[in-house]
mmCIF file of C-alpha atoms in Angstrom:
data_model
loop_
_atom_site.group_PDB
_atom_site.id
_atom_site.type_symbol
_atom_site.label_atom_id
_atom_site.label_comp_id
_atom_site.label_asym_id
_atom_site.label_seq_id
_atom_site.Cartn_x
_atom_site.Cartn_y
_atom_site.Cartn_z
ATOM 1 C CA UNK A 103 109.039 70.324 85.347
ATOM 2 C CA UNK A 104 106.942 71.139 88.400
ATOM 3 C CA UNK A 105 109.764 73.221 89.848
ATOM 4 C CA UNK A 106 110.047 75.187 86.606
ATOM 5 C CA UNK A 107 106.298 75.796 86.600
ATOM 6 C CA UNK A 108 106.441 76.980 90.205
ATOM 7 C CA UNK A 109 109.285 79.387 89.330
ATOM 8 C CA UNK A 110 107.314 80.813 86.419
ATOM 9 C CA UNK A 111 104.252 81.239 88.655
ATOM 10 C CA UNK A 112 106.305 83.124 91.268
ATOM 11 C CA UNK A 113 107.862 85.370 88.621
ATOM 12 C CA UNK A 114 104.419 86.141 87.170
ATOM 13 C CA UNK A 115 102.913 86.762 90.610
ATOM 14 C CA UNK A 116 105.711 89.097 91.701
ATOM 15 C CA UNK A 117 105.606 91.138 88.500
ATOM 16 C CA UNK A 118 102.146 92.520 89.219
ATOM 17 C CA UNK A 119 99.925 93.572 92.167
ATOM 18 C CA UNK A 120 98.746 90.007 92.720
ATOM 19 C CA UNK A 121 97.386 90.262 96.264
ATOM 20 C CA UNK A 122 95.540 93.511 95.609
ATOM 21 C CA UNK A 123 93.898 91.975 92.551
ATOM 22 C CA UNK A 124 93.026 88.830 94.489
ATOM 23 C CA UNK A 125 91.361 90.797 97.282
ATOM 24 C CA UNK A 126 89.451 92.866 94.704
ATOM 25 C CA UNK A 127 88.222 89.708 92.936
ATOM 26 C CA UNK A 128 87.193 88.176 96.262
ATOM 27 C CA UNK A 129 85.401 91.369 97.317
ATOM 28 C CA UNK A 130 83.582 91.611 93.998
ATOM 29 C CA UNK A 131 82.583 87.966 94.199
ATOM 30 C CA UNK A 132 81.308 88.376 97.742
ATOM 31 C CA UNK A 133 79.285 91.508 96.902
ATOM 32 C CA UNK A 134 77.994 89.912 93.716
ATOM 33 C CA UNK A 135 76.924 86.583 95.247
ATOM 34 C CA UNK A 136 74.849 87.924 98.140
ATOM 35 C CA UNK A 137 72.057 89.397 95.967
ATOM 36 C CA UNK A 138 72.014 86.214 93.887
ATOM 37 C CA UNK A 139 70.476 84.388 96.806
ATOM 38 C CA UNK A 140 67.585 81.989 96.258
ATOM 39 C CA UNK A 141 64.930 83.239 93.874
ATOM 40 C CA UNK A 142 62.390 83.847 96.649
ATOM 41 C CA UNK A 143 64.682 86.371 98.318
ATOM 42 C CA UNK A 144 65.749 87.904 95.015
ATOM 43 C CA UNK A 145 62.127 88.543 94.021
ATOM 44 C CA UNK A 146 61.517 90.334 97.307
ATOM 45 C CA UNK A 147 64.607 92.457 96.759
ATOM 46 C CA UNK A 148 63.563 93.344 93.210
ATOM 47 C CA UNK A 149 65.585 95.842 91.226
ATOM 48 C CA UNK A 150 67.643 96.780 94.284
ATOM 49 C CA UNK A 151 69.896 93.766 93.670
ATOM 50 C CA UNK A 152 71.068 95.022 90.270
ATOM 51 C CA UNK A 153 73.541 97.632 91.626
ATOM 52 C CA UNK A 154 75.071 94.981 93.862
ATOM 53 C CA UNK A 155 75.661 92.620 90.967
ATOM 54 C CA UNK A 156 77.041 95.415 88.773
ATOM 55 C CA UNK A 157 79.403 96.686 91.476
ATOM 56 C CA UNK A 158 80.604 93.167 92.110
ATOM 57 C CA UNK A 159 81.269 92.523 88.430
ATOM 58 C CA UNK A 160 83.122 95.841 88.050
ATOM 59 C CA UNK A 161 85.297 95.027 91.072
ATOM 60 C CA UNK A 162 86.127 91.623 89.619
ATOM 61 C CA UNK A 163 87.073 93.266 86.309
ATOM 62 C CA UNK A 164 89.252 95.817 88.126
ATOM 63 C CA UNK A 165 91.036 93.046 90.011
ATOM 64 C CA UNK A 166 91.704 91.215 86.741
ATOM 65 C CA UNK A 167 92.877 94.484 85.189
ATOM 66 C CA UNK A 168 95.486 94.846 87.923
ATOM 67 C CA UNK A 169 96.704 91.326 87.165
ATOM 68 C CA UNK A 170 96.829 91.481 83.393
ATOM 69 C CA UNK A 171 97.650 95.168 82.895
ATOM 70 C CA UNK A 172 99.896 96.280 85.787
ATOM 71 C CA UNK A 173 100.477 99.806 84.386
ATOM 72 C CA UNK A 174 96.765 100.475 85.051
ATOM 73 C CA UNK A 175 97.070 99.459 88.720
ATOM 74 C CA UNK A 176 96.712 102.983 90.150
ATOM 75 C CA UNK A 177 93.420 103.689 88.429
ATOM 76 C CA UNK A 178 92.135 100.198 89.207
ATOM 77 C CA UNK A 179 93.115 100.608 92.863
ATOM 78 C CA UNK A 180 91.381 103.958 93.258
ATOM 79 C CA UNK A 181 88.230 102.774 91.478
ATOM 80 C CA UNK A 182 88.136 99.563 93.514
ATOM 81 C CA UNK A 183 88.342 101.542 96.736
ATOM 82 C CA UNK A 184 85.590 103.937 95.603
ATOM 83 C CA UNK A 185 83.274 101.140 94.495
ATOM 84 C CA UNK A 186 83.886 99.189 97.700
ATOM 85 C CA UNK A 187 82.987 102.285 99.707
ATOM 86 C CA UNK A 188 79.871 102.885 97.599
ATOM 87 C CA UNK A 189 78.873 99.254 98.095
ATOM 88 C CA UNK A 190 78.636 99.958 101.800
ATOM 89 C CA UNK A 191 75.567 102.106 101.114
ATOM 90 C CA UNK A 192 74.194 100.517 97.936
ATOM 91 C CA UNK A 193 74.688 96.807 98.475
ATOM 92 C CA UNK A 194 73.674 95.096 101.720
ATOM 93 C CA UNK A 195 76.223 97.023 103.769
ATOM 94 C CA UNK A 196 78.887 96.130 101.219
ATOM 95 C CA UNK A 197 78.351 92.413 101.514
ATOM 96 C CA UNK A 198 77.850 92.673 105.274
ATOM 97 C CA UNK A 199 81.080 94.696 105.583
ATOM 98 C CA UNK A 200 83.203 91.783 104.360
ATOM 99 C CA UNK A 201 83.097 92.837 100.703
ATOM 100 C CA UNK A 202 83.763 96.477 101.534
ATOM 101 C CA UNK A 203 86.745 95.684 103.751
ATOM 102 C CA UNK A 204 88.224 93.281 101.188
ATOM 103 C CA UNK A 205 87.685 95.852 98.427
ATOM 104 C CA UNK A 206 89.327 98.683 100.347
ATOM 105 C CA UNK A 207 92.264 96.438 101.239
ATOM 106 C CA UNK A 208 92.618 95.238 97.632
ATOM 107 C CA UNK A 209 92.359 98.747 96.208
ATOM 108 C CA UNK A 210 94.993 100.021 98.606
ATOM 109 C CA UNK A 211 97.345 97.154 97.776
ATOM 110 C CA UNK A 212 96.879 97.725 94.047
ATOM 111 C CA UNK A 213 97.526 101.451 94.370
ATOM 112 C CA UNK A 214 100.596 101.019 96.584
ATOM 113 C CA UNK A 215 102.281 98.285 94.550
ATOM 114 C CA UNK A 216 105.462 99.267 92.700
ATOM 115 C CA UNK A 217 107.326 97.145 90.151
ATOM 116 C CA UNK A 218 110.641 95.848 91.382
ATOM 117 C CA UNK A 219 113.654 97.478 89.741
ATOM 118 C CA UNK A 220 115.845 95.151 87.729
ATOM 119 C CA UNK A 221 118.737 93.883 89.787
ATOM 120 C CA UNK A 222 122.137 94.983 88.625
ATOM 121 C CA UNK A 223 125.133 92.767 88.888
ATOM 122 C CA UNK A 224 128.430 93.895 90.366
ATOM 123 C CA UNK A 225 130.096 93.541 86.960
ATOM 124 C CA UNK A 226 127.601 95.936 85.396
ATOM 125 C CA UNK A 227 128.197 98.467 88.170
ATOM 126 C CA UNK A 228 131.978 98.219 87.740
ATOM 127 C CA UNK A 229 131.707 98.535 83.955
ATOM 128 C CA UNK A 230 129.541 101.641 84.266
ATOM 129 C CA UNK A 231 131.955 103.148 86.789
ATOM 130 C CA UNK A 232 134.907 102.428 84.490
ATOM 131 C CA UNK A 233 133.104 104.060 81.556
ATOM 132 C CA UNK A 234 132.409 107.199 83.540
ATOM 133 C CA UNK A 235 136.052 107.442 84.614
ATOM 134 C CA UNK A 236 137.343 106.935 81.054
ATOM 135 C CA UNK A 237 134.822 109.315 79.521
ATOM 136 C CA UNK A 238 135.677 112.260 81.773
ATOM 137 C CA UNK A 239 138.952 114.028 80.913
ATOM 138 C CA UNK A 240 141.244 114.841 83.821
ATOM 139 C CA UNK A 241 140.999 118.390 85.144
ATOM 140 C CA UNK A 242 143.725 120.784 83.935
ATOM 141 C CA UNK A 243 146.524 121.398 86.421
ATOM 142 C CA UNK A 244 148.533 124.647 86.459
ATOM 143 C CA UNK A 245 152.271 124.285 85.901
ATOM 144 C CA UNK A 246 154.310 125.421 88.820
ATOM 145 C CA UNK A 247 158.029 125.848 88.505
ATOM 146 C CA UNK A 248 159.715 125.478 91.893
ATOM 147 C CA UNK A 249 162.618 127.859 90.940
ATOM 148 C CA UNK A 250 160.293 130.625 89.776
ATOM 149 C CA UNK A 251 161.656 130.666 86.201
ATOM 150 C CA UNK A 252 159.580 132.299 83.541
ATOM 151 C CA UNK A 253 159.110 130.420 80.244
#
C-alpha cells in the first residue's frame, strides 16, 4: 500500500512543475512572514507591511496554481518572477534577498517546465509503420520490353 502511494505521489509530482511551485510557495511564505513579526515591530512599520503580505499571498497562490493547473504554468512563472523582483524594492529587500531569489528561481522553473510526452511502445511504432506502408500505393513503374517490341 505504501509503495502504491509513493508511486502515485511520484506520478503526480512529475506531471506538473512541482519544484517551481514549491520554490514559489516558499518565497511567498518567506516574504509574507517577515512583516508579520511581533506586534511592536508591525506597529512601527505601519501600512508599509501590507504590500509585503499581499505579494507573499499572491506568490503562494501562483505556486499553487502551477501545481493544480499546469497549463497555466507560463503565466504563473512570469508573474512569480515579476512579483519576486518587485518585492526586492517593496518588501524588506524581498525578504532579505532570500524571498526574491527563491521567487525568481521558482518562476523560472515554472516557466521552463514542459510536460513529458507519452512514451510509445515498440509495438505501437511498428504498427504505425506498417499502416503507413500499407496505406501508400506503390509507385507506377514503366514497362520496358527488352526486345524493343511495340504493343
